[in-house]
Structure formats: C-alpha cells, structure tokens
C-alpha cells in the first residue's frame, strides 16, 4: 500500500472517528439534559410533598392547641360562674339574716312601747274611776248639809279644780318631757341603725366592686398572656419550618452534589472505556491496513 492511500484512509478514519464522537457527545448531552429535567421534576415533587406535610402538621398542631385552649376556657368560665353564684348566695344570706335581726329587734321594741302605753292607759282609767267613785261617795255622804257647807264646799271644789288644772298641766308637761326623751332615744337608735346599715351596705358594695375589678384584671392578664403565647408559638412554628426547610435544602444539595459526582465519575469511566475500545479498533484497522 502506498503512502497516499494510507493517508487518505487515515484521514477517512479520523473523519469517521470525529463524526462518531460528535454524535456520541450529542446523544450524551441529550440524555444528561433529560436526566437533569427528570431529576428536577422529582425534586420539585418531593419539595411540594414536604411543604404540604409541614403545612398539614402546622394546621393539626394549631387545631389541637385551639381545642385545648377552648376546653380550658370553658372550665375556667364554669368555675368562675360557680364561684360568683356562691358569692351572691353568701351575700344574700348574710343580708337576709341582718334584715331578720333588725326586724326582730324593731318589732320587739314596738311591742314593748305598745305594752307600756296600754299599761299607762289602764292606770289612768283606774285612777279616774277611783276619783269618780270617791266623788260620788263624797256627794252621797254630804248631800244633806247646809247651804253654808255647800258654799264652802263649792269654794273648796273650785280651789280643788284649780289645783287639778294646774296638776293636769304639770302632768301633761311631765308626760311631754317623757315623750320627748323617748322620741330622742328612738331617733338616736334609728340613726345608729341607719348608720350601721349604710356602712355595711357601702362595705359590701366596695367588696363587690373589688372582686369584680380583680376578676376583670385576671381576665385581661389572661388575654394578654394568651396573646403573647400565640405570637411566640407562631414565631416558633415559623422558625421551625424555616430550619426544617433549610435542613432539607442542605440535604437535597448534598445528595445532588454526591449524585452528580457519582454520575460524572461513572460517565468518565464509560467514556474512557469506549475511547479505549475505539483506539484499539482503529489501531487494529490501521495494523490490518498497513
């Protein structure tokens, strides 16, 4: 074989090898692009699944927390209702007992005063009856006396009437003083009772306002703590979600890097083997041609 034919055959073999390598590289690049797209789609599906699972977990935790919070609030409201009812019942019983004591004391006092009045009226009636009986006896005994005795007795009777009038005036004045003293005592006792009752009523109103304000303060503080807890809980959930997402991304990047390194090593090995086979075949062809 001449040198020219060998050169032509060699140029043809080199051209065939170049075309084969270009076709092979095109096939490899197409396959790698298809594999990259397929892996990208798979990774996106996995990421969507992970995000949906995280959102479902967050919703479930939120629903569990809201249910627990609602149950605790219902229990707290029930306890507050029972305590308020017990406080109202105790207050009503205490007021009822106080009213009964005041009414009993007032009725006893009124009964004593009425009994005293009845006794005084009876004594007055007995005194008047005795006086009239004495006058009747005196008139019956002295009916047969003389005119002088009658005039004398008339004079004595007039004097006695004047004395009786003055005595009645003195008695009325003394009774008026006694009645005034009794009235002042009753007014003082009534004022003392009213003062004590007003003080008691003011103290009970103050304690009711104090208990109500303390309950309102407790409810407000509970609302503030629950609000802070909800904010902190949401922030913690967001931080956890971000951390989990970051970890998953890092794991995914590590896996992707490892897979790409393994694929590159395997492809490099395959291409080396193919290249060695082609070199060997070309060398054998050249040897045969030579």
PDB file of N, CA and C in Angstrom, residues 147-209:
ATOM      1  N   UNK A 147    -126.487  75.060 153.406  1.00  0.00           N
ATOM      2  CA  UNK A 147    -126.081  75.913 152.285  1.00  0.00           C
ATOM      3  C   UNK A 147    -124.691  76.474 152.484  1.00  0.00           C
ATOM      4  N   UNK A 148    -124.395  76.731 153.786  1.00  0.00           N
ATOM      5  CA  UNK A 148    -123.052  77.250 154.052  1.00  0.00           C
ATOM      6  C   UNK A 148    -122.009  76.208 153.726  1.00  0.00           C
ATOM      7  N   UNK A 149    -122.381  74.995 154.177  1.00  0.00           N
ATOM      8  CA  UNK A 149    -121.449  73.914 153.844  1.00  0.00           C
ATOM      9  C   UNK A 149    -121.343  73.734 152.326  1.00  0.00           C
ATOM     10  N   UNK A 150    -122.522  73.945 151.620  1.00  0.00           N
ATOM     11  CA  UNK A 150    -122.488  73.811 150.162  1.00  0.00           C
ATOM     12  C   UNK A 150    -121.602  74.873 149.520  1.00  0.00           C
ATOM     13  N   UNK A 151    -121.822  76.158 150.039  1.00  0.00           N
ATOM     14  CA  UNK A 151    -120.971  77.220 149.504  1.00  0.00           C
ATOM     15  C   UNK A 151    -119.498  76.966 149.817  1.00  0.00           C
ATOM     16  N   UNK A 152    -119.294  76.559 151.095  1.00  0.00           N
ATOM     17  CA  UNK A 152    -117.907  76.261 151.476  1.00  0.00           C
ATOM     18  C   UNK A 152    -117.331  75.144 150.612  1.00  0.00           C
ATOM     19  N   UNK A 153    -118.158  74.168 150.466  1.00  0.00           N
ATOM     20  CA  UNK A 153    -117.692  73.057 149.637  1.00  0.00           C
ATOM     21  C   UNK A 153    -117.493  73.479 148.160  1.00  0.00           C
ATOM     22  N   UNK A 154    -118.411  74.403 147.695  1.00  0.00           N
ATOM     23  CA  UNK A 154    -118.216  74.912 146.344  1.00  0.00           C
ATOM     24  C   UNK A 154    -116.897  75.659 146.204  1.00  0.00           C
ATOM     25  N   UNK A 155    -116.660  76.485 147.231  1.00  0.00           N
ATOM     26  CA  UNK A 155    -115.375  77.190 147.235  1.00  0.00           C
ATOM     27  C   UNK A 155    -114.214  76.212 147.242  1.00  0.00           C
ATOM     28  N   UNK A 156    -114.337  75.171 148.092  1.00  0.00           N
ATOM     29  CA  UNK A 156    -113.260  74.154 148.158  1.00  0.00           C
ATOM     30  C   UNK A 156    -113.128  73.419 146.831  1.00  0.00           C
ATOM     31  N   UNK A 157    -114.320  73.149 146.227  1.00  0.00           N
ATOM     32  CA  UNK A 157    -114.269  72.459 144.922  1.00  0.00           C
ATOM     33  C   UNK A 157    -113.599  73.311 143.848  1.00  0.00           C
ATOM     34  N   UNK A 158    -113.919  74.616 143.852  1.00  0.00           N
ATOM     35  CA  UNK A 158    -113.264  75.490 142.872  1.00  0.00           C
ATOM     36  C   UNK A 158    -111.750  75.510 143.062  1.00  0.00           C
ATOM     37  N   UNK A 159    -111.367  75.574 144.355  1.00  0.00           N
ATOM     38  CA  UNK A 159    -109.928  75.524 144.622  1.00  0.00           C
ATOM     39  C   UNK A 159    -109.318  74.201 144.142  1.00  0.00           C
ATOM     40  N   UNK A 160    -110.100  73.136 144.456  1.00  0.00           N
ATOM     41  CA  UNK A 160    -109.583  71.837 144.014  1.00  0.00           C
ATOM     42  C   UNK A 160    -109.496  71.748 142.476  1.00  0.00           C
ATOM     43  N   UNK A 161    -110.499  72.357 141.789  1.00  0.00           N
ATOM     44  CA  UNK A 161    -110.445  72.349 140.326  1.00  0.00           C
ATOM     45  C   UNK A 161    -109.230  73.112 139.803  1.00  0.00           C
ATOM     46  N   UNK A 162    -108.982  74.254 140.439  1.00  0.00           N
ATOM     47  CA  UNK A 162    -107.780  74.994 140.039  1.00  0.00           C
ATOM     48  C   UNK A 162    -106.529  74.155 140.269  1.00  0.00           C
ATOM     49  N   UNK A 163    -106.505  73.484 141.453  1.00  0.00           N
ATOM     50  CA  UNK A 163    -105.346  72.633 141.731  1.00  0.00           C
ATOM     51  C   UNK A 163    -105.254  71.465 140.714  1.00  0.00           C
ATOM     52  N   UNK A 164    -106.440  70.913 140.439  1.00  0.00           N
ATOM     53  CA  UNK A 164    -106.440  69.813 139.449  1.00  0.00           C
ATOM     54  C   UNK A 164    -105.967  70.293 138.079  1.00  0.00           C
ATOM     55  N   UNK A 165    -106.425  71.494 137.694  1.00  0.00           N
ATOM     56  CA  UNK A 165    -105.995  72.036 136.393  1.00  0.00           C
ATOM     57  C   UNK A 165    -104.492  72.244 136.354  1.00  0.00           C
ATOM     58  N   UNK A 166    -103.980  72.835 137.447  1.00  0.00           N
ATOM     59  CA  UNK A 166    -102.525  73.013 137.494  1.00  0.00           C
ATOM     60  C   UNK A 166    -101.798  71.665 137.506  1.00  0.00           C
ATOM     61  N   UNK A 167    -102.391  70.707 138.282  1.00  0.00           N
ATOM     62  CA  UNK A 167    -101.766  69.373 138.323  1.00  0.00           C
ATOM     63  C   UNK A 167    -101.785  68.704 136.952  1.00  0.00           C
ATOM     64  N   UNK A 168    -102.950  68.873 136.259  1.00  0.00           N
ATOM     65  CA  UNK A 168    -103.020  68.293 134.905  1.00  0.00           C
ATOM     66  C   UNK A 168    -102.010  68.948 133.958  1.00  0.00           C
ATOM     67  N   UNK A 169    -101.872  70.283 134.125  1.00  0.00           N
ATOM     68  CA  UNK A 169    -100.870  70.957 133.309  1.00  0.00           C
ATOM     69  C   UNK A 169     -99.467  70.421 133.598  1.00  0.00           C
ATOM     70  N   UNK A 170     -99.184  70.274 134.907  1.00  0.00           N
ATOM     71  CA  UNK A 170     -97.867  69.737 135.268  1.00  0.00           C
ATOM     72  C   UNK A 170     -97.682  68.310 134.751  1.00  0.00           C
ATOM     73  N   UNK A 171     -98.772  67.507 134.905  1.00  0.00           N
ATOM     74  CA  UNK A 171     -98.685  66.133 134.404  1.00  0.00           C
ATOM     75  C   UNK A 171     -98.480  66.085 132.894  1.00  0.00           C
ATOM     76  N   UNK A 172     -99.242  66.965 132.174  1.00  0.00           N
ATOM     77  CA  UNK A 172     -99.081  66.992 130.709  1.00  0.00           C
ATOM     78  C   UNK A 172     -97.669  67.426 130.314  1.00  0.00           C
ATOM     79  N   UNK A 173     -97.148  68.418 131.044  1.00  0.00           N
ATOM     80  CA  UNK A 173     -95.787  68.874 130.752  1.00  0.00           C
ATOM     81  C   UNK A 173     -94.770  67.762 131.033  1.00  0.00           C
ATOM     82  N   UNK A 174     -94.974  67.067 132.216  1.00  0.00           N
ATOM     83  CA  UNK A 174     -94.058  65.966 132.535  1.00  0.00           C
ATOM     84  C   UNK A 174     -94.147  64.846 131.499  1.00  0.00           C
ATOM     85  N   UNK A 175     -95.396  64.509 131.076  1.00  0.00           N
ATOM     86  CA  UNK A 175     -95.564  63.478 130.043  1.00  0.00           C
ATOM     87  C   UNK A 175     -94.931  63.915 128.713  1.00  0.00           C
ATOM     88  N   UNK A 176     -95.067  65.218 128.427  1.00  0.00           N
ATOM     89  CA  UNK A 176     -94.446  65.720 127.202  1.00  0.00           C
ATOM     90  C   UNK A 176     -92.929  65.539 127.247  1.00  0.00           C
ATOM     91  N   UNK A 177     -92.329  65.866 128.420  1.00  0.00           N
ATOM     92  CA  UNK A 177     -90.883  65.678 128.565  1.00  0.00           C
ATOM     93  C   UNK A 177     -90.494  64.210 128.413  1.00  0.00           C
ATOM     94  N   UNK A 178     -91.294  63.324 129.072  1.00  0.00           N
ATOM     95  CA  UNK A 178     -91.017  61.884 128.962  1.00  0.00           C
ATOM     96  C   UNK A 178     -91.130  61.414 127.511  1.00  0.00           C
ATOM     97  N   UNK A 179     -92.191  61.909 126.814  1.00  0.00           N
ATOM     98  CA  UNK A 179     -92.370  61.529 125.405  1.00  0.00           C
ATOM     99  C   UNK A 179     -91.225  62.038 124.541  1.00  0.00           C
ATOM    100  N   UNK A 180     -90.771  63.283 124.847  1.00  0.00           N
ATOM    101  CA  UNK A 180     -89.645  63.829 124.082  1.00  0.00           C
ATOM    102  C   UNK A 180     -88.385  62.998 124.302  1.00  0.00           C
ATOM    103  N   UNK A 181     -88.151  62.585 125.571  1.00  0.00           N
ATOM    104  CA  UNK A 181     -86.976  61.748 125.854  1.00  0.00           C
ATOM    105  C   UNK A 181     -87.060  60.414 125.095  1.00  0.00           C
ATOM    106  N   UNK A 182     -88.250  59.812 125.131  1.00  0.00           N
ATOM    107  CA  UNK A 182     -88.435  58.556 124.400  1.00  0.00           C
ATOM    108  C   UNK A 182     -88.212  58.754 122.906  1.00  0.00           C
ATOM    109  N   UNK A 183     -88.779  59.874 122.385  1.00  0.00           N
ATOM    110  CA  UNK A 183     -88.615  60.140 120.948  1.00  0.00           C
ATOM    111  C   UNK A 183     -87.147  60.343 120.580  1.00  0.00           C
ATOM    112  N   UNK A 184     -86.418  61.094 121.434  1.00  0.00           N
ATOM    113  CA  UNK A 184     -84.989  61.298 121.152  1.00  0.00           C
ATOM    114  C   UNK A 184     -84.224  59.983 121.183  1.00  0.00           C
ATOM    115  N   UNK A 185     -84.595  59.117 122.179  1.00  0.00           N
ATOM    116  CA  UNK A 185     -83.937  57.803 122.236  1.00  0.00           C
ATOM    117  C   UNK A 185     -84.235  56.978 120.984  1.00  0.00           C
ATOM    118  N   UNK A 186     -85.506  56.986 120.554  1.00  0.00           N
ATOM    119  CA  UNK A 186     -85.877  56.230 119.342  1.00  0.00           C
ATOM    120  C   UNK A 186     -85.152  56.784 118.126  1.00  0.00           C
ATOM    121  N   UNK A 187     -85.097  58.140 118.015  1.00  0.00           N
ATOM    122  CA  UNK A 187     -84.411  58.759 116.858  1.00  0.00           C
ATOM    123  C   UNK A 187     -82.928  58.412 116.855  1.00  0.00           C
ATOM    124  N   UNK A 188     -82.305  58.436 118.071  1.00  0.00           N
ATOM    125  CA  UNK A 188     -80.888  58.077 118.146  1.00  0.00           C
ATOM    126  C   UNK A 188     -80.657  56.621 117.755  1.00  0.00           C
ATOM    127  N   UNK A 189     -81.525  55.714 118.271  1.00  0.00           N
ATOM    128  CA  UNK A 189     -81.373  54.290 117.918  1.00  0.00           C
ATOM    129  C   UNK A 189     -81.574  54.065 116.431  1.00  0.00           C
ATOM    130  N   UNK A 190     -82.584  54.766 115.854  1.00  0.00           N
ATOM    131  CA  UNK A 190     -82.839  54.615 114.409  1.00  0.00           C
ATOM    132  C   UNK A 190     -81.673  55.155 113.599  1.00  0.00           C
ATOM    133  N   UNK A 191     -81.116  56.311 114.035  1.00  0.00           N
ATOM    134  CA  UNK A 191     -79.959  56.873 113.321  1.00  0.00           C
ATOM    135  C   UNK A 191     -78.743  55.959 113.421  1.00  0.00           C
ATOM    136  N   UNK A 192     -78.561  55.340 114.625  1.00  0.00           N
ATOM    137  CA  UNK A 192     -77.434  54.399 114.776  1.00  0.00           C
ATOM    138  C   UNK A 192     -77.613  53.199 113.862  1.00  0.00           C
ATOM    139  N   UNK A 193     -78.866  52.672 113.814  1.00  0.00           N
ATOM    140  CA  UNK A 193     -79.142  51.514 112.935  1.00  0.00           C
ATOM    141  C   UNK A 193     -78.922  51.893 111.474  1.00  0.00           C
ATOM    142  N   UNK A 194     -79.421  53.074 111.080  1.00  0.00           N
ATOM    143  CA  UNK A 194     -79.238  53.505 109.684  1.00  0.00           C
ATOM    144  C   UNK A 194     -77.763  53.686 109.339  1.00  0.00           C
ATOM    145  N   UNK A 195     -77.003  54.286 110.307  1.00  0.00           N
ATOM    146  CA  UNK A 195     -75.582  54.491 110.052  1.00  0.00           C
ATOM    147  C   UNK A 195     -74.847  53.168 109.881  1.00  0.00           C
ATOM    148  N   UNK A 196     -75.173  52.216 110.785  1.00  0.00           N
ATOM    149  CA  UNK A 196     -74.520  50.907 110.678  1.00  0.00           C
ATOM    150  C   UNK A 196     -74.910  50.190 109.389  1.00  0.00           C
ATOM    151  N   UNK A 197     -76.214  50.295 109.025  1.00  0.00           N
ATOM    152  CA  UNK A 197     -76.655  49.641 107.794  1.00  0.00           C
ATOM    153  C   UNK A 197     -76.013  50.280 106.553  1.00  0.00           C
ATOM    154  N   UNK A 198     -75.911  51.620 106.540  1.00  0.00           N
ATOM    155  CA  UNK A 198     -75.266  52.275 105.394  1.00  0.00           C
ATOM    156  C   UNK A 198     -73.790  51.901 105.299  1.00  0.00           C
ATOM    157  N   UNK A 199     -73.124  51.844 106.470  1.00  0.00           N
ATOM    158  CA  UNK A 199     -71.721  51.428 106.455  1.00  0.00           C
ATOM    159  C   UNK A 199     -71.579  50.002 105.933  1.00  0.00           C
ATOM    160  N   UNK A 200     -72.468  49.115 106.398  1.00  0.00           N
ATOM    161  CA  UNK A 200     -72.432  47.724 105.925  1.00  0.00           C
ATOM    162  C   UNK A 200     -72.691  47.645 104.423  1.00  0.00           C
ATOM    163  N   UNK A 201     -73.723  48.420 103.962  1.00  0.00           N
ATOM    164  CA  UNK A 201     -74.028  48.421 102.522  1.00  0.00           C
ATOM    165  C   UNK A 201     -72.856  48.958 101.711  1.00  0.00           C
ATOM    166  N   UNK A 202     -72.211  50.033 102.194  1.00  0.00           N
ATOM    167  CA  UNK A 202     -71.057  50.598 101.476  1.00  0.00           C
ATOM    168  C   UNK A 202     -69.895  49.613 101.440  1.00  0.00           C
ATOM    169  N   UNK A 203     -69.654  48.904 102.569  1.00  0.00           N
ATOM    170  CA  UNK A 203     -68.585  47.907 102.581  1.00  0.00           C
ATOM    171  C   UNK A 203     -68.863  46.775 101.605  1.00  0.00           C
ATOM    172  N   UNK A 204     -70.117  46.304 101.560  1.00  0.00           N
ATOM    173  CA  UNK A 204     -70.458  45.220 100.631  1.00  0.00           C
ATOM    174  C   UNK A 204     -70.327  45.673  99.184  1.00  0.00           C
ATOM    175  N   UNK A 205     -70.757  46.906  98.897  1.00  0.00           N
ATOM    176  CA  UNK A 205     -70.592  47.415  97.522  1.00  0.00           C
ATOM    177  C   UNK A 205     -69.121  47.536  97.165  1.00  0.00           C
ATOM    178  N   UNK A 206     -68.310  48.017  98.139  1.00  0.00           N
ATOM    179  CA  UNK A 206     -66.880  48.123  97.877  1.00  0.00           C
ATOM    180  C   UNK A 206     -66.254  46.760  97.599  1.00  0.00           C
ATOM    181  N   UNK A 207     -66.649  45.741  98.409  1.00  0.00           N
ATOM    182  CA  UNK A 207     -66.080  44.407  98.171  1.00  0.00           C
ATOM    183  C   UNK A 207     -66.566  43.815  96.851  1.00  0.00           C
ATOM    184  N   UNK A 208     -67.830  44.086  96.487  1.00  0.00           N
ATOM    185  CA  UNK A 208     -68.310  43.611  95.191  1.00  0.00           C
ATOM    186  C   UNK A 208     -67.522  44.244  94.047  1.00  0.00           C
ATOM    187  N   UNK A 209     -67.302  45.576  94.138  1.00  0.00           N
ATOM    188  CA  UNK A 209     -66.501  46.248  93.104  1.00  0.00           C
ATOM    189  C   UNK A 209     -65.069  45.736  93.084  1.00  0.00           C
TER     190      UNK A 209
END
